[in-house]
The first five atom37 places (N, CA, C, CB, O) and aatype in JSON, in Angstrom:
{
  "aatype": [12, 6, 2, 1, 9, 11, 6, 10, 1, 6, 5, 11, 2, 12, 16, 5, 5, 2, 10, 0, 6, 15, 19, 1, 19, 15, 1, 5, 16, 9, 9, 15, 10, 6, 2, 7, 1, 18, 2, 14, 15, 9, 13, 10, 0, 18, 1, 9, 0, 1, 9, 13, 7, 10, 15, 9, 6, 5, 19, 13, 10, 13, 7, 3, 6, 3, 10],
  "atom_mask": [
    [1, 1, 1, 1, 1],
    [1, 1, 1, 1, 1],
    [1, 1, 1, 1, 1],
    [1, 1, 1, 1, 1],
    [1, 1, 1, 1, 1],
    [1, 1, 1, 1, 1],
    [1, 1, 1, 1, 1],
    [1, 1, 1, 1, 1],
    [1, 1, 1, 1, 1],
    [1, 1, 1, 1, 1],
    [1, 1, 1, 1, 1],
    [1, 1, 1, 1, 1],
    [1, 1, 1, 1, 1],
    [1, 1, 1, 1, 1],
    [1, 1, 1, 1, 1],
    [1, 1, 1, 1, 1],
    [1, 1, 1, 1, 1],
    [1, 1, 1, 1, 1],
    [1, 1, 1, 1, 1],
    [1, 1, 1, 1, 1],
    [1, 1, 1, 1, 1],
    [1, 1, 1, 1, 1],
    [1, 1, 1, 1, 1],
    [1, 1, 1, 1, 1],
    [1, 1, 1, 1, 1],
    [1, 1, 1, 1, 1],
    [1, 1, 1, 1, 1],
    [1, 1, 1, 1, 1],
    [1, 1, 1, 1, 1],
    [1, 1, 1, 1, 1],
    [1, 1, 1, 1, 1],
    [1, 1, 1, 1, 1],
    [1, 1, 1, 1, 1],
    [1, 1, 1, 1, 1],
    [1, 1, 1, 1, 1],
    [1, 1, 1, 0, 1],
    [1, 1, 1, 1, 1],
    [1, 1, 1, 1, 1],
    [1, 1, 1, 1, 1],
    [1, 1, 1, 1, 1],
    [1, 1, 1, 1, 1],
    [1, 1, 1, 1, 1],
    [1, 1, 1, 1, 1],
    [1, 1, 1, 1, 1],
    [1, 1, 1, 1, 1],
    [1, 1, 1, 1, 1],
    [1, 1, 1, 1, 1],
    [1, 1, 1, 1, 1],
    [1, 1, 1, 1, 1],
    [1, 1, 1, 1, 1],
    [1, 1, 1, 1, 1],
    [1, 1, 1, 1, 1],
    [1, 1, 1, 0, 1],
    [1, 1, 1, 1, 1],
    [1, 1, 1, 1, 1],
    [1, 1, 1, 1, 1],
    [1, 1, 1, 1, 1],
    [1, 1, 1, 1, 1],
    [1, 1, 1, 1, 1],
    [1, 1, 1, 1, 1],
    [1, 1, 1, 1, 1],
    [1, 1, 1, 1, 1],
    [1, 1, 1, 0, 1],
    [1, 1, 1, 1, 1],
    [1, 1, 1, 1, 1],
    [1, 1, 1, 1, 1],
    [1, 1, 1, 1, 1]
  ],
  "atom_positions": [
    [[85.37, -121.19, -15.53], [85.18, -122.19, -16.56], [86.22, -121.97, -17.65], [83.74, -122.13, -17.13], [86.39, -120.87, -18.16]],
    [[86.9, -123.02, -17.99], [87.88, -122.96, -19.07], [87.19, -123.23, -20.4], [89.03, -123.97, -18.84], [86.08, -123.77, -20.45]],
    [[87.86, -122.84, -21.48], [87.31, -123.13, -22.81], [88.45, -123.33, -23.8], [86.37, -122.01, -23.28], [89.6, -123.01, -23.53]],
    [[88.09, -123.85, -24.96], [89.05, -124.13, -26.02], [88.88, -123.18, -27.21], [88.9, -125.57, -26.49], [89.32, -123.5, -28.31]],
    [[88.26, -122.05, -26.99], [87.93, -121.16, -28.1], [89.17, -120.73, -28.88], [87.21, -119.93, -27.58], [89.18, -120.83, -30.11]],
    [[90.19, -120.27, -28.21], [91.39, -119.8, -28.92], [92.0, -120.93, -29.74], [92.44, -119.23, -27.92], [92.33, -120.75, -30.91]],
    [[92.16, -122.09, -29.13], [92.72, -123.26, -29.83], [91.9, -123.61, -31.06], [92.79, -124.47, -28.89], [92.45, -123.8, -32.14]],
    [[90.59, -123.68, -30.9], [89.71, -124.06, -32.01], [89.69, -122.98, -33.09], [88.29, -124.31, -31.51], [89.67, -123.28, -34.29]],
    [[89.69, -121.74, -32.68], [89.69, -120.61, -33.62], [90.97, -120.63, -34.46], [89.56, -119.27, -32.88], [90.92, -120.43, -35.67]],
    [[92.1, -120.86, -33.81], [93.37, -120.89, -34.53], [93.45, -122.08, -35.48], [94.54, -120.94, -33.54], [94.04, -121.97, -36.56]],
    [[92.87, -123.22, -35.09], [92.85, -124.39, -35.98], [92.09, -124.09, -37.27], [92.22, -125.58, -35.27], [92.42, -124.63, -38.32]],
    [[91.08, -123.24, -37.19], [90.29, -122.87, -38.36], [90.81, -121.61, -39.04], [88.84, -122.66, -37.96], [90.18, -121.09, -39.96]],
    [[91.97, -121.12, -38.59], [92.57, -119.9, -39.14], [91.59, -118.73, -39.11], [93.03, -120.15, -40.56], [91.51, -117.96, -40.06]],
    [[90.87, -118.61, -38.0], [89.93, -117.52, -37.83], [90.56, -116.46, -36.93], [88.59, -118.02, -37.23], [91.28, -116.78, -35.99]],
    [[90.28, -115.21, -37.23], [90.68, -114.14, -36.32], [89.6, -113.99, -35.25], [90.9, -112.8, -37.09], [88.5, -114.53, -35.37]],
    [[89.93, -113.25, -34.22], [88.93, -112.96, -33.2], [87.77, -112.19, -33.83], [89.54, -112.15, -32.03], [86.61, -112.41, -33.47]],
    [[88.07, -111.31, -34.74], [87.03, -110.53, -35.42], [86.13, -111.43, -36.25], [87.65, -109.45, -36.31], [84.91, -111.26, -36.24]],
    [[86.72, -112.39, -36.98], [85.92, -113.33, -37.77], [84.92, -114.08, -36.9], [86.82, -114.33, -38.5], [83.74, -114.17, -37.22]],
    [[85.42, -114.6, -35.78], [84.57, -115.36, -34.88], [83.49, -114.46, -34.28], [85.4, -116.01, -33.77], [82.32, -114.84, -34.21]],
    [[83.87, -113.27, -33.87], [82.92, -112.33, -33.29], [81.77, -112.04, -34.26], [83.62, -111.02, -32.9], [80.6, -112.07, -33.87]],
    [[82.11, -111.78, -35.5], [81.08, -111.5, -36.51], [80.2, -112.73, -36.75], [81.73, -111.07, -37.83], [78.99, -112.6, -36.94]],
    [[80.8, -113.9, -36.73], [80.04, -115.14, -36.98], [79.01, -115.42, -35.89], [80.99, -116.31, -37.09], [77.96, -115.99, -36.17]],
    [[79.32, -115.03, -34.66], [78.4, -115.31, -33.54], [77.7, -114.04, -33.04], [79.17, -115.98, -32.38], [77.01, -114.06, -32.02]],
    [[77.88, -112.93, -33.77], [77.17, -111.68, -33.51], [77.47, -111.06, -32.14], [75.69, -111.91, -33.64], [76.57, -110.67, -31.4]],
    [[78.77, -110.99, -31.83], [79.22, -110.29, -30.62], [80.4, -109.41, -30.99], [79.6, -111.3, -29.48], [80.86, -109.44, -32.14]],
    [[80.9, -108.64, -30.05], [82.06, -107.79, -30.31], [83.35, -108.62, -30.19], [82.1, -106.59, -29.32], [83.39, -109.67, -29.57]],
    [[84.39, -108.1, -30.81], [85.71, -108.73, -30.68], [86.14, -108.75, -29.21], [86.76, -107.98, -31.53], [86.77, -109.7, -28.77]],
    [[85.79, -107.71, -28.47], [86.13, -107.64, -27.05], [85.49, -108.79, -26.28], [85.68, -106.29, -26.46], [86.1, -109.31, -25.33]],
    [[84.29, -109.2, -26.66], [83.65, -110.35, -26.01], [84.45, -111.62, -26.25], [82.21, -110.53, -26.52], [84.63, -112.42, -25.33]],
    [[84.94, -111.81, -27.46], [85.75, -112.99, -27.78], [87.05, -112.95, -26.97], [86.06, -113.06, -29.3], [87.47, -113.98, -26.43]],
    [[87.67, -111.79, -26.87], [88.89, -111.65, -26.08], [88.61, -112.04, -24.63], [89.44, -110.2, -26.16], [89.38, -112.78, -24.02]],
    [[87.52, -111.53, -24.06], [87.17, -111.84, -22.68], [86.89, -113.32, -22.48], [85.96, -111.02, -22.25], [87.27, -113.9, -21.46]],
    [[86.22, -113.94, -23.44], [85.97, -115.39, -23.36], [87.28, -116.17, -23.38], [85.06, -115.84, -24.53], [87.49, -117.06, -22.56]],
    [[88.15, -115.84, -24.32], [89.41, -116.55, -24.45], [90.29, -116.41, -23.2], [90.17, -116.05, -25.67], [91.05, -117.32, -22.86]],
    [[90.17, -115.28, -22.53], [90.97, -115.04, -21.33], [90.28, -115.52, -20.06], [91.28, -113.58, -21.22], [90.81, -115.34, -18.96]],
    [[89.11, -116.12, -20.2], [88.4, -116.65, -19.05], [87.8, -115.6, -18.13], [0.0, 0.0, 0.0], [87.51, -115.88, -16.97]],
    [[87.6, -114.41, -18.66], [87.03, -113.33, -17.84], [85.52, -113.19, -18.01], [87.69, -112.01, -18.19], [84.9, -112.35, -17.36]],
    [[84.93, -114.02, -18.88], [83.51, -113.89, -19.18], [82.94, -115.27, -19.45], [83.27, -112.94, -20.39], [83.51, -116.05, -20.21]],
    [[81.8, -115.57, -18.82], [81.09, -116.81, -19.1], [79.91, -116.48, -20.0], [80.61, -117.51, -17.77], [79.1, -115.61, -19.67]],
    [[79.8, -117.15, -21.14], [78.76, -116.81, -22.11], [77.38, -117.3, -21.67], [79.11, -117.38, -23.47], [77.24, -118.18, -20.83]],
    [[76.38, -116.69, -22.28], [75.02, -117.21, -22.12], [74.96, -118.56, -22.82], [73.95, -116.21, -22.71], [75.84, -118.89, -23.63]],
    [[73.96, -119.32, -22.53], [73.79, -120.62, -23.18], [73.62, -120.45, -24.68], [72.58, -121.38, -22.59], [74.06, -121.29, -25.46]],
    [[72.98, -119.36, -25.09], [72.76, -119.11, -26.52], [74.07, -118.8, -27.24], [71.77, -117.94, -26.7], [74.31, -119.28, -28.34]],
    [[74.92, -117.99, -26.61], [76.22, -117.69, -27.2], [77.1, -118.93, -27.21], [76.92, -116.54, -26.43], [77.79, -119.2, -28.2]],
    [[77.09, -119.69, -26.13], [77.89, -120.93, -26.08], [77.46, -121.86, -27.21], [77.72, -121.63, -24.7], [78.3, -122.5, -27.85]],
    [[76.17, -121.95, -27.45], [75.65, -122.81, -28.52], [76.12, -122.32, -29.88], [74.11, -122.85, -28.48], [76.56, -123.11, -30.71]],
    [[76.03, -121.01, -30.12], [76.46, -120.46, -31.42], [77.95, -120.71, -31.65], [76.17, -118.96, -31.49], [78.36, -121.06, -32.76]],
    [[78.76, -120.53, -30.6], [80.2, -120.77, -30.72], [80.47, -122.24, -31.02], [80.94, -120.35, -29.43], [81.26, -122.56, -31.91]],
    [[79.83, -123.13, -30.29], [80.02, -124.57, -30.52], [79.64, -124.95, -31.94], [79.2, -125.39, -29.51], [80.32, -125.75, -32.58]],
    [[78.54, -124.38, -32.44], [78.09, -124.69, -33.81], [79.11, -124.26, -34.86], [76.75, -124.01, -34.09], [79.29, -124.95, -35.86]],
    [[79.78, -123.14, -34.64], [80.8, -122.66, -35.58], [81.89, -123.71, -35.75], [81.41, -121.32, -35.08], [82.41, -123.91, -36.84]],
    [[82.23, -124.39, -34.65], [83.3, -125.38, -34.67], [82.79, -126.8, -34.91], [84.06, -125.33, -33.38], [83.59, -127.73, -34.98]],
    [[81.49, -126.97, -35.05], [80.93, -128.3, -35.3], [81.06, -129.22, -34.1], [0.0, 0.0, 0.0], [81.19, -130.43, -34.25]],
    [[81.02, -128.64, -32.9], [81.21, -129.4, -31.67], [80.04, -129.16, -30.73], [82.53, -129.02, -30.98], [79.2, -128.29, -30.96]],
    [[79.99, -129.95, -29.66], [78.99, -129.72, -28.61], [79.52, -128.64, -27.67], [78.68, -131.04, -27.83], [80.72, -128.35, -27.66]],
    [[78.64, -128.07, -26.9], [79.05, -127.07, -25.92], [80.1, -127.65, -24.98], [77.83, -126.57, -25.11], [81.07, -126.98, -24.63]],
    [[79.89, -128.9, -24.57], [80.82, -129.55, -23.63], [82.2, -129.77, -24.22], [80.25, -130.87, -23.17], [83.18, -129.9, -23.48]],
    [[82.31, -129.82, -25.54], [83.6, -129.99, -26.18], [84.36, -128.67, -26.3], [83.42, -130.62, -27.56], [85.58, -128.67, -26.5]],
    [[83.66, -127.57, -26.19], [84.28, -126.24, -26.27], [84.51, -125.65, -24.89], [83.41, -125.3, -27.09], [85.57, -125.08, -24.61]],
    [[83.52, -125.79, -24.02], [83.59, -125.24, -22.67], [83.81, -126.37, -21.68], [82.3, -124.46, -22.33], [83.02, -127.32, -21.62]],
    [[84.88, -126.27, -20.91], [85.29, -127.35, -20.03], [84.83, -127.05, -18.6], [86.82, -127.53, -20.08], [85.34, -126.15, -17.93]],
    [[83.86, -127.82, -18.15], [83.28, -127.62, -16.83], [84.01, -128.46, -15.79], [81.78, -127.97, -16.84], [84.2, -129.66, -15.97]],
    [[84.42, -127.83, -14.71], [85.01, -128.54, -13.58], [83.99, -128.59, -12.46], [0.0, 0.0, 0.0], [82.95, -127.94, -12.52]],
    [[84.3, -129.36, -11.42], [83.4, -129.47, -10.29], [83.08, -128.13, -9.65], [83.98, -130.39, -9.27], [81.98, -127.92, -9.15]],
    [[84.05, -127.22, -9.67], [83.84, -125.92, -9.06], [82.88, -125.05, -9.86], [85.15, -125.21, -8.91], [82.36, -124.06, -9.35]],
    [[82.63, -125.43, -11.14], [81.72, -124.66, -11.99], [80.27, -125.07, -11.79], [82.11, -124.84, -13.45], [79.36, -124.34, -12.19]],
    [[80.05, -126.22, -11.18], [78.67, -126.72, -11.05], [77.99, -126.21, -9.81], [78.66, -128.22, -11.04], [76.84, -126.54, -9.56]]
  ]
}
């Protein structure tokens, strides 16, 4: 599953650490998400989307292979 976390984070001038603290995870989790090595729980996906004022679907890009 692809995501727009890095793009959205940079648009808000947030560091990985800032975002991690805002959604209560480690910086390493944010790095793994941005690199596509980790799929978040629905709760984490929701918290991340809320930080950016977007829906989960606007942050996390689902392809047919993800369903």
